[in-house]
Amino acid sequence: MDHYSSATQLIEQLKSGAVSSAELVELFQKRYETQNEQWNAINSANFSEALAYAKANGDALKSTPFAGLPVTTKDGIHVAGLPTTGGMFAPEKCVMKKDGLLSQNIKAAGAVIIGKTNTSVANGDWQSNNPIFGRSLNPWNPEYTPGGSTGGGAASLAAGMSALEFGSDIGGSIRIPAAFCGLYGHKPSATVVPVSGHFPGGYTPNPAQHLAVQGPLARSADDLALALDVISCPEPIEAKGWQLSLPEARHQKLTDYKVGFLKLPEWVEVEQSILDAQHKLKDKLISQGCTIIELDLEKQFGDFKDYYKNYLITLQCIIGGGVSEEKRQNGAAKLMASGDEFLEAIATGLTCHASVFLKMIEVSEKYKSIWEAVYKEVDVIITPVTYTNAFKHDDSFLYSRFLTINDKPVPYYRLSFLPSLATFSGLPATVFPTGETTEQGLPIGLQAMGAYLEDKTSIGFCQLMEASFGGFSKPLLA
């Protein structure tokens, strides 16, 4: 029994009786007590309640899918008795009275929630820092961010403080932390996992959270498959008429996969270390007999500028709803004056009418149909997760930040472009560690995008790669 064991391995031990749920809770509690102060990953610990529950229900939990497995959730996922702060509200003022749907489902499947993990303010950054709980650090190097907004959860897994994490993603908030911390993470297809019971929303069934999804982060691709089976379902109000039955993975052998590698637009700048890791992966897949297809999708999508702008408009239509009219108008005016076509798209989204939003939904469906045709030629598509690996902490204003990538300044907000490829069309995307590291010793991850509702194919592909090439390795500092 080890705090770095995969969730799947721990569940096997729980079911066999080799270890009890209470013993695992105590294992992770001891790990939390020695590690969390260093990384600031878990912000609302729940060990005493979790231990009491595990002791009282351990035998009954053995027959469930999770069998009493200790897990964590992102701050924004509502859990009864624990605060949902959004990185903005005093914990004592926002203790949830009941579980959100994801929390209900994982508890019913035998998960024991040992705490909630740190995030950015309003889930709005690719770092995890807020005035309520402070900054989360990357267990690979504390000078660097673990990513965001599910960064505390990624740091918790990388430091061995939890067996499994549940987060959310609208602009890479599962995928970027997974990549930055050397983990696996899965952004499900739109509609596969209900989104009710998640900040900034309440408990309303089918809330208006277009683009946003909830999903797992883990130390093994096998764990992602198990977690998705538990959390994928229709909203309860729809369950009487609809059943969810995701297709199985397209192939059971790595050699049978047709793997697309996407040619990136010239305006996209990606760290050379990521491109090098991608090239090495291509060679590994060729050695396994995979069919490699170089994808130039300019004919179908142009140079992806319109794709990205439409995503940004849609995103700001959604998140701008929580901002006052005066702030939206003032912010939009400043962005419009920037001369940056993507910032102008953000400004359009901040001030758009319902007709524009509905048009964007129609556009996203058209893009989805184009992707569907592409996936008749390939099984998965490999891309970088974002432009960069983990970067140093930065507290400056988001829209004034720049990252230096290949000696070139790149606007920080554009980190959402590569995640948007899957998000805007509702596609599944699974992040995996490549086994490569940067000169600074930071892990390098990539993402495997799948066709809509073919989550098991992108996860299954990562499971096969993990079996062939290896997977998660623990940070030297943790």
Coordinates of C-alpha atoms in Angstrom, one line a residue:
M1 CA 0.0 0.0 0.0
D2 CA 1.5 3.3 -1.1
H3 CA 0.1 6.8 -1.4
Y4 CA 1.4 6.9 -5.0
S5 CA -0.5 3.8 -6.0
S6 CA -3.1 4.3 -8.7
A7 CA -6.7 4.5 -7.7
T8 CA -7.3 1.2 -9.6
Q9 CA -4.6 -0.5 -7.6
L10 CA -6.0 0.8 -4.3
I11 CA -9.5 -0.3 -5.3
E12 CA -8.3 -3.8 -5.9
Q13 CA -6.7 -3.9 -2.5
L14 CA -9.9 -2.5 -0.9
K15 CA -12.1 -5.1 -2.6
S16 CA -9.7 -8.0 -1.6
G17 CA -9.7 -6.9 2.0
A18 CA -5.9 -6.3 1.9
V19 CA -6.6 -2.7 3.2
S20 CA -9.6 -0.9 4.6
S21 CA -11.1 2.4 3.6
A22 CA -10.3 3.8 7.0
E23 CA -6.6 2.7 6.7
L24 CA -6.4 4.6 3.3
V25 CA -8.0 7.7 4.8
E26 CA -5.4 7.6 7.5
L27 CA -2.6 7.0 5.0
F28 CA -3.6 10.1 3.0
Q29 CA -4.2 12.1 6.2
K30 CA -0.6 11.5 7.3
R31 CA 0.6 12.4 3.8
Y32 CA -1.5 15.6 4.0
E33 CA 0.0 16.5 7.3
T34 CA 3.6 16.3 6.0
Q35 CA 3.0 17.7 2.5
N36 CA 0.1 20.1 2.3
E37 CA 1.8 23.0 4.1
Q38 CA 4.5 22.9 1.4
W39 CA 2.2 22.8 -1.6
N40 CA -1.0 24.4 -0.4
A41 CA -3.1 22.0 -2.5
I42 CA -6.0 20.9 -0.3
N43 CA -7.8 23.9 1.1
S44 CA -10.7 22.3 3.0
A45 CA -9.7 19.1 4.7
N46 CA -12.4 16.6 5.7
F47 CA -10.4 13.8 7.3
S48 CA -12.2 13.4 10.6
E49 CA -15.6 13.1 9.0
A50 CA -14.1 10.9 6.2
L51 CA -12.5 8.6 8.7
A52 CA -15.6 8.2 10.8
Y53 CA -17.6 7.4 7.7
A54 CA -15.0 4.9 6.4
K55 CA -14.9 3.1 9.8
A56 CA -18.7 2.9 9.9
N57 CA -19.3 1.8 6.3
G58 CA -16.1 0.1 5.3
D59 CA -17.6 -3.4 4.7
A60 CA -20.6 -2.1 2.8
L61 CA -18.3 0.1 0.6
K62 CA -16.4 -3.0 -0.7
S63 CA -19.1 -3.8 -3.1
T64 CA -19.2 -0.4 -4.7
P65 CA -17.1 0.7 -7.8
F66 CA -14.8 2.9 -5.7
A67 CA -14.9 0.5 -2.7
G68 CA -14.2 3.3 -0.1
L69 CA -11.4 5.1 -2.1
P70 CA -10.3 8.5 -0.6
V71 CA -10.7 11.2 -3.2
T72 CA -10.7 15.0 -3.4
T73 CA -12.8 17.5 -5.4
K74 CA -12.1 20.9 -6.7
D75 CA -13.3 23.8 -4.5
G76 CA -16.1 24.6 -7.1
I77 CA -17.8 21.2 -6.8
H78 CA -20.5 21.3 -4.1
V79 CA -20.0 18.9 -1.3
A80 CA -22.3 18.8 1.7
G81 CA -20.7 20.1 4.8
L82 CA -17.7 21.7 3.0
P83 CA -17.4 25.3 1.7
T84 CA -17.5 26.3 -2.0
T85 CA -15.6 29.6 -1.9
G86 CA -14.8 30.2 -5.5
G87 CA -11.6 31.7 -4.1
M88 CA -13.7 34.7 -3.1
F89 CA -15.9 34.0 -0.1
A90 CA -15.1 33.3 3.5
P91 CA -15.3 29.5 4.0
E92 CA -17.7 29.8 7.0
K93 CA -20.2 31.7 4.9
C94 CA -20.5 29.3 2.1
V95 CA -20.7 25.8 3.6
M96 CA -22.8 23.7 1.3
K97 CA -26.0 22.1 2.7
K98 CA -26.1 19.3 0.1
D99 CA -24.1 17.6 -2.5
G100 CA -23.9 18.5 -6.1
L101 CA -24.8 15.8 -8.6
L102 CA -21.2 14.7 -9.2
S103 CA -20.6 14.5 -5.5
Q104 CA -23.8 12.5 -5.0
N105 CA -22.7 10.1 -7.8
I106 CA -19.2 9.5 -6.6
K107 CA -20.3 9.0 -3.0
A108 CA -23.0 6.5 -4.1
A109 CA -20.2 4.7 -6.0
G110 CA -18.2 4.4 -2.8
A111 CA -15.9 7.3 -2.8
V112 CA -14.9 8.9 0.5
I113 CA -14.2 12.7 0.0
I114 CA -11.3 13.7 2.2
G115 CA -11.2 17.3 1.1
K116 CA -11.5 20.0 -1.5
T117 CA -8.7 21.5 -3.4
N118 CA -7.5 25.0 -4.2
T119 CA -8.3 27.0 -7.3
S120 CA -8.1 30.4 -8.8
V121 CA -10.5 33.3 -8.2
A122 CA -13.8 32.3 -9.9
N123 CA -12.0 29.5 -11.7
G124 CA -10.6 32.2 -13.9
D125 CA -6.9 31.6 -14.3
W126 CA -4.3 29.0 -15.3
Q127 CA -2.8 29.4 -11.9
S128 CA -4.3 28.5 -8.5
N129 CA -4.1 31.5 -6.3
N130 CA -6.7 33.4 -4.4
P131 CA -7.1 35.8 -1.4
I132 CA -8.9 33.2 0.7
F133 CA -6.5 30.3 0.7
G134 CA -3.4 31.7 -1.1
R135 CA -1.2 30.1 -3.8
S136 CA -0.8 26.5 -4.7
L137 CA 2.7 25.4 -5.7
N138 CA 3.9 22.8 -8.2
P139 CA 5.4 19.7 -6.5
W140 CA 7.9 19.5 -9.4
N141 CA 9.2 22.9 -8.5
P142 CA 7.6 25.3 -6.1
E143 CA 8.7 28.4 -8.1
Y144 CA 6.3 27.2 -10.8
T145 CA 2.5 27.0 -10.9
P146 CA 0.7 23.7 -10.9
G147 CA -1.7 25.2 -13.4
G148 CA -5.4 26.2 -12.9
S149 CA -8.0 26.3 -12.2
T150 CA -7.9 22.7 -10.9
G151 CA -4.3 23.4 -9.8
G152 CA -4.7 22.4 -6.2
G153 CA -6.1 19.1 -7.2
A154 CA -3.3 18.4 -9.6
A155 CA -0.7 19.4 -6.9
S156 CA -2.5 17.1 -4.5
L157 CA -2.2 14.1 -6.8
A158 CA 1.4 14.8 -7.8
A159 CA 2.3 15.0 -4.1
G160 CA 0.5 11.8 -3.2
M161 CA -2.2 13.4 -1.0
S162 CA -5.2 11.9 -2.8
A163 CA -6.0 8.9 -4.9
L164 CA -8.3 10.7 -7.4
E165 CA -9.4 14.3 -8.1
F166 CA -12.5 15.6 -9.7
G167 CA -12.3 19.0 -11.4
S168 CA -13.9 21.1 -14.1
D169 CA -12.8 22.5 -17.5
I170 CA -14.0 25.3 -19.8
G171 CA -10.7 26.6 -21.0
G172 CA -8.2 23.9 -20.0
S173 CA -8.8 23.8 -16.3
I174 CA -8.5 20.1 -16.0
R175 CA -6.0 19.6 -18.9
I176 CA -3.5 22.3 -18.2
P177 CA -2.9 21.4 -14.5
A178 CA -2.7 17.7 -15.5
A179 CA 0.0 18.5 -18.0
F180 CA 1.9 20.9 -15.7
C181 CA 2.0 18.2 -12.9
G182 CA 2.8 15.1 -15.0
L183 CA -0.7 13.6 -14.6
Y184 CA -3.6 12.2 -16.6
G185 CA -6.7 14.3 -17.0
H186 CA -9.9 14.0 -19.0
K187 CA -12.2 16.6 -20.4
P188 CA -15.4 14.7 -21.2
S189 CA -17.6 15.3 -24.2
A190 CA -20.2 17.9 -23.7
T191 CA -23.4 16.4 -22.1
V192 CA -21.7 13.3 -20.8
V193 CA -21.3 14.5 -17.2
P194 CA -24.0 16.7 -15.7
V195 CA -22.8 20.1 -14.6
S196 CA -25.4 20.9 -11.9
G197 CA -24.0 21.5 -8.5
H198 CA -20.9 23.4 -9.5
F199 CA -19.8 27.0 -8.8
P200 CA -20.7 29.5 -10.1
G201 CA -24.1 27.8 -10.3
G202 CA -26.3 26.2 -7.7
Y203 CA -28.2 23.0 -7.8
T204 CA -30.5 23.8 -10.8
P205 CA -30.8 20.8 -13.1
N206 CA -29.3 21.4 -16.6
P207 CA -27.9 24.8 -15.7
A208 CA -26.9 27.2 -18.5
Q209 CA -23.2 26.3 -18.4
H210 CA -22.5 25.8 -22.1
L211 CA -18.9 24.7 -22.8
A212 CA -18.2 23.8 -19.1
V213 CA -17.7 20.2 -18.1
Q214 CA -16.6 18.2 -15.0
G215 CA -14.1 15.4 -15.1
P216 CA -11.3 13.5 -13.4
L217 CA -7.6 13.9 -12.9
A218 CA -5.5 10.9 -11.9
R219 CA -2.1 9.2 -11.8
S220 CA -3.2 6.5 -14.3
A221 CA -5.3 6.4 -17.4
D222 CA -7.0 3.3 -16.0
D223 CA -8.3 5.6 -13.2
L224 CA -9.8 8.0 -15.7
A225 CA -11.8 5.1 -17.3
L226 CA -13.1 4.0 -14.0
A227 CA -14.0 7.5 -12.9
L228 CA -15.8 8.4 -16.1
D229 CA -17.9 5.3 -15.8
V230 CA -19.1 6.5 -12.4
I231 CA -19.8 10.2 -13.3
S232 CA -21.2 9.9 -16.8
C233 CA -25.0 9.9 -16.8
P234 CA -28.0 12.0 -17.8
E235 CA -29.4 14.7 -15.6
P236 CA -32.0 13.0 -13.2
I237 CA -34.8 14.9 -14.9
E238 CA -33.9 13.4 -18.2
A239 CA -33.0 9.9 -17.0
K240 CA -36.7 8.7 -17.4
G241 CA -36.4 9.1 -21.1
W242 CA -32.7 9.0 -22.0
Q243 CA -29.9 6.5 -21.4
L244 CA -26.2 7.2 -21.8
S245 CA -24.3 4.5 -23.5
L246 CA -20.9 5.6 -24.7
P247 CA -19.3 3.5 -27.4
E248 CA -16.4 1.3 -26.5
A249 CA -12.9 2.3 -27.6
R250 CA -12.4 1.8 -31.3
H251 CA -9.5 -0.5 -30.8
Q252 CA -8.0 -2.8 -28.1
K253 CA -4.4 -2.8 -29.5
L254 CA -2.2 0.2 -29.9
T255 CA -1.0 -1.0 -33.3
D256 CA -4.5 -0.6 -34.7
Y257 CA -4.8 3.1 -34.0
K258 CA -4.7 5.7 -36.7
V259 CA -3.2 8.7 -35.0
G260 CA -3.5 12.2 -36.3
F261 CA -0.9 14.9 -35.6
L262 CA -2.4 18.3 -36.1
K263 CA -0.4 20.9 -38.1
L264 CA -0.6 24.1 -36.1
P265 CA -1.3 27.5 -37.6
E266 CA 1.7 29.8 -38.1
W267 CA 0.4 32.3 -35.6
V268 CA 0.6 29.7 -32.8
E269 CA 3.8 29.6 -30.8
V270 CA 4.5 26.4 -28.8
E271 CA 7.5 25.7 -26.6
Q272 CA 10.1 23.8 -28.6
S273 CA 10.4 21.2 -25.7
I274 CA 6.7 20.3 -26.2
L275 CA 7.2 19.9 -30.0
D276 CA 10.2 17.8 -29.4
A277 CA 8.3 15.6 -27.0
Q278 CA 5.5 15.3 -29.6
H279 CA 8.0 14.2 -32.2
K280 CA 9.5 11.6 -29.9
L281 CA 6.0 10.3 -29.2
K282 CA 5.4 10.0 -32.9
D283 CA 8.5 7.8 -33.3
K284 CA 7.3 5.6 -30.4
L285 CA 3.9 5.1 -32.0
I286 CA 5.5 4.3 -35.3
S287 CA 7.6 1.7 -33.5
Q288 CA 4.4 0.1 -32.2
G289 CA 2.9 -0.1 -35.7
C290 CA 0.4 2.8 -35.4
T291 CA -0.6 4.5 -38.5
I292 CA 0.5 8.2 -38.4
I293 CA -1.5 10.8 -40.3
E294 CA -0.3 14.4 -40.6
L295 CA -3.4 16.5 -40.4
D296 CA -3.5 19.9 -42.2
L297 CA -7.0 21.1 -41.6
E298 CA -6.7 24.5 -43.2
K299 CA -9.2 23.6 -45.9
Q300 CA -11.8 22.7 -43.3
F301 CA -11.1 25.3 -40.6
G302 CA -8.9 28.0 -42.2
D303 CA -6.1 29.0 -39.9
F304 CA -8.3 28.5 -36.9
K305 CA -8.5 32.2 -36.1
D306 CA -12.2 32.3 -36.6
Y307 CA -12.6 29.1 -34.6
Y308 CA -10.7 30.7 -31.7
K309 CA -12.6 34.0 -31.9
N310 CA -15.9 32.3 -31.9
Y311 CA -14.9 30.3 -28.8
L312 CA -13.8 33.5 -27.1
I313 CA -17.1 35.2 -27.9
T314 CA -19.0 32.3 -26.6
L315 CA -16.9 32.0 -23.4
Q316 CA -17.3 35.7 -22.6
C317 CA -21.1 35.5 -23.3
I318 CA -21.2 32.9 -20.5
I319 CA -18.8 34.2 -17.9
G320 CA -19.7 37.9 -18.6
G321 CA -23.2 37.2 -17.2
G322 CA -21.8 37.4 -13.7
V323 CA -20.3 40.9 -14.2
S324 CA -22.2 44.2 -14.0
E325 CA -23.3 46.0 -17.1
E326 CA -21.0 48.9 -16.3
K327 CA -17.9 46.7 -15.8
R328 CA -18.7 44.7 -19.0
Q329 CA -19.0 47.9 -21.1
N330 CA -15.9 49.5 -19.7
G331 CA -13.9 46.4 -20.0
A332 CA -15.1 45.8 -23.6
A333 CA -14.1 49.4 -24.6
K334 CA -10.6 48.9 -23.4
L335 CA -10.2 45.6 -25.2
M336 CA -11.7 47.0 -28.4
A337 CA -9.0 49.7 -28.3
S338 CA -6.2 47.1 -28.1
G339 CA -5.8 46.4 -31.8
D340 CA -5.7 42.7 -31.0
E341 CA -8.3 40.7 -33.0
F342 CA -8.7 38.1 -30.2
L343 CA -9.2 40.7 -27.5
E344 CA -11.8 42.3 -29.7
A345 CA -13.6 39.0 -29.8
I346 CA -13.5 38.9 -26.0
A347 CA -15.0 42.4 -26.0
T348 CA -17.7 41.3 -28.4
G349 CA -18.6 38.4 -26.1
L350 CA -18.8 40.6 -23.0
T351 CA -21.4 42.8 -24.6
C352 CA -23.2 40.4 -27.0
H353 CA -27.0 39.9 -27.2
A354 CA -28.7 36.5 -27.0
S355 CA -28.9 36.3 -30.8
V356 CA -25.1 36.3 -31.0
F357 CA -24.9 33.6 -28.4
L358 CA -27.4 31.4 -30.2
K359 CA -25.4 32.0 -33.4
M360 CA -22.3 30.8 -31.7
I361 CA -24.0 27.6 -30.6
E362 CA -25.0 27.0 -34.2
V363 CA -21.4 27.7 -35.3
S364 CA -20.0 25.2 -32.8
E365 CA -22.4 22.5 -34.0
K366 CA -21.1 23.1 -37.6
Y367 CA -17.6 22.7 -36.4
K368 CA -18.5 19.5 -34.6
S369 CA -19.8 18.1 -37.9
I370 CA -16.5 19.0 -39.5
W371 CA -14.6 17.2 -36.8
E372 CA -16.8 14.2 -37.2
A373 CA -15.8 13.9 -40.8
V374 CA -12.1 14.2 -39.8
Y375 CA -12.5 11.4 -37.3
K376 CA -13.6 9.0 -40.1
E377 CA -9.9 9.2 -41.2
V378 CA -8.3 9.1 -37.7
D379 CA -9.1 7.6 -34.3
V380 CA -7.4 10.3 -32.1
I381 CA -5.6 13.6 -32.7
I382 CA -2.5 14.6 -30.8
T383 CA -1.9 18.2 -30.0
P384 CA 0.0 20.2 -27.3
V385 CA -2.3 20.9 -24.3
T386 CA -1.3 24.6 -24.5
Y387 CA 1.6 26.7 -25.6
T388 CA 3.8 26.2 -22.6
N389 CA 4.8 23.9 -19.8
A390 CA 4.5 25.1 -16.2
F391 CA 5.5 28.7 -15.8
K392 CA 6.6 30.8 -12.9
H393 CA 4.0 32.4 -10.7
D394 CA 2.7 35.8 -12.0
D395 CA 0.3 38.1 -10.1
S396 CA 0.0 40.8 -12.7
F397 CA -3.3 41.7 -14.5
L398 CA -4.3 38.8 -16.7
Y399 CA -4.7 40.7 -19.9
S400 CA -1.4 42.5 -19.4
R401 CA 0.6 39.3 -18.9
F402 CA 3.0 37.9 -21.5
L403 CA 4.8 34.6 -21.6
T404 CA 8.2 34.2 -23.3
I405 CA 8.0 31.2 -25.6
N406 CA 10.9 30.4 -27.9
D407 CA 12.2 33.9 -27.1
K408 CA 9.0 35.5 -28.3
P409 CA 6.4 37.4 -26.2
V410 CA 3.0 35.6 -26.3
P411 CA -0.1 37.1 -24.7
Y412 CA -1.1 35.0 -21.7
Y413 CA -4.8 34.8 -22.5
R414 CA -4.0 32.8 -25.6
L415 CA -3.2 29.8 -23.5
S416 CA -6.8 28.9 -24.1
F417 CA -6.5 28.4 -27.9
L418 CA -5.3 24.7 -27.9
P419 CA -7.8 23.7 -25.2
S420 CA -10.5 25.4 -27.2
L421 CA -10.1 23.0 -30.1
A422 CA -11.9 20.3 -28.0
T423 CA -14.0 22.6 -25.8
F424 CA -15.8 24.7 -28.5
S425 CA -17.0 21.6 -30.4
G426 CA -17.7 19.6 -27.2
L427 CA -15.1 16.9 -28.0
P428 CA -13.4 14.7 -25.4
A429 CA -9.7 15.3 -24.7
T430 CA -7.4 13.2 -22.6
V431 CA -4.1 14.6 -21.2
F432 CA -1.2 12.2 -20.7
P433 CA 2.4 12.6 -19.5
T434 CA 5.0 12.0 -22.2
G435 CA 7.8 10.9 -19.9
E436 CA 9.8 13.9 -21.1
T437 CA 10.9 16.8 -19.0
T438 CA 12.1 20.3 -19.6
E439 CA 15.6 21.6 -18.8
Q440 CA 14.1 22.8 -15.5
G441 CA 12.9 19.3 -14.7
L442 CA 9.2 20.0 -15.3
P443 CA 7.0 17.4 -16.9
I444 CA 5.7 17.7 -20.5
G445 CA 2.2 16.5 -21.3
L446 CA 0.1 16.2 -24.5
Q447 CA -3.5 15.7 -25.3
A448 CA -5.3 13.1 -27.3
M449 CA -8.6 14.4 -28.7
G450 CA -11.4 12.1 -29.7
A451 CA -14.6 12.3 -31.7
Y452 CA -17.7 13.5 -29.9
L453 CA -19.0 11.0 -27.4
E454 CA -16.0 8.7 -28.0
D455 CA -14.4 9.4 -24.7
K456 CA -13.5 5.8 -24.2
T457 CA -11.4 5.9 -27.4
S458 CA -9.2 8.8 -26.2
I459 CA -8.9 7.3 -22.7
G460 CA -8.4 3.8 -24.1
F461 CA -5.6 5.1 -26.4
C462 CA -3.9 6.6 -23.3
Q463 CA -4.3 3.4 -21.4
L464 CA -2.5 1.5 -24.2
M465 CA 0.3 4.1 -24.3
E466 CA 0.7 3.9 -20.6
A467 CA 1.1 0.1 -20.8
S468 CA 3.6 0.4 -23.6
F469 CA 5.6 3.5 -22.7
G470 CA 5.0 4.1 -19.0
G471 CA 3.1 6.9 -17.3
F472 CA 3.2 9.0 -14.2
S473 CA 6.4 9.4 -12.3
K474 CA 6.5 11.1 -8.9
P475 CA 8.2 14.5 -8.5
L476 CA 11.6 14.3 -6.8
L477 CA 10.6 17.1 -4.3
A478 CA 7.4 15.4 -3.1

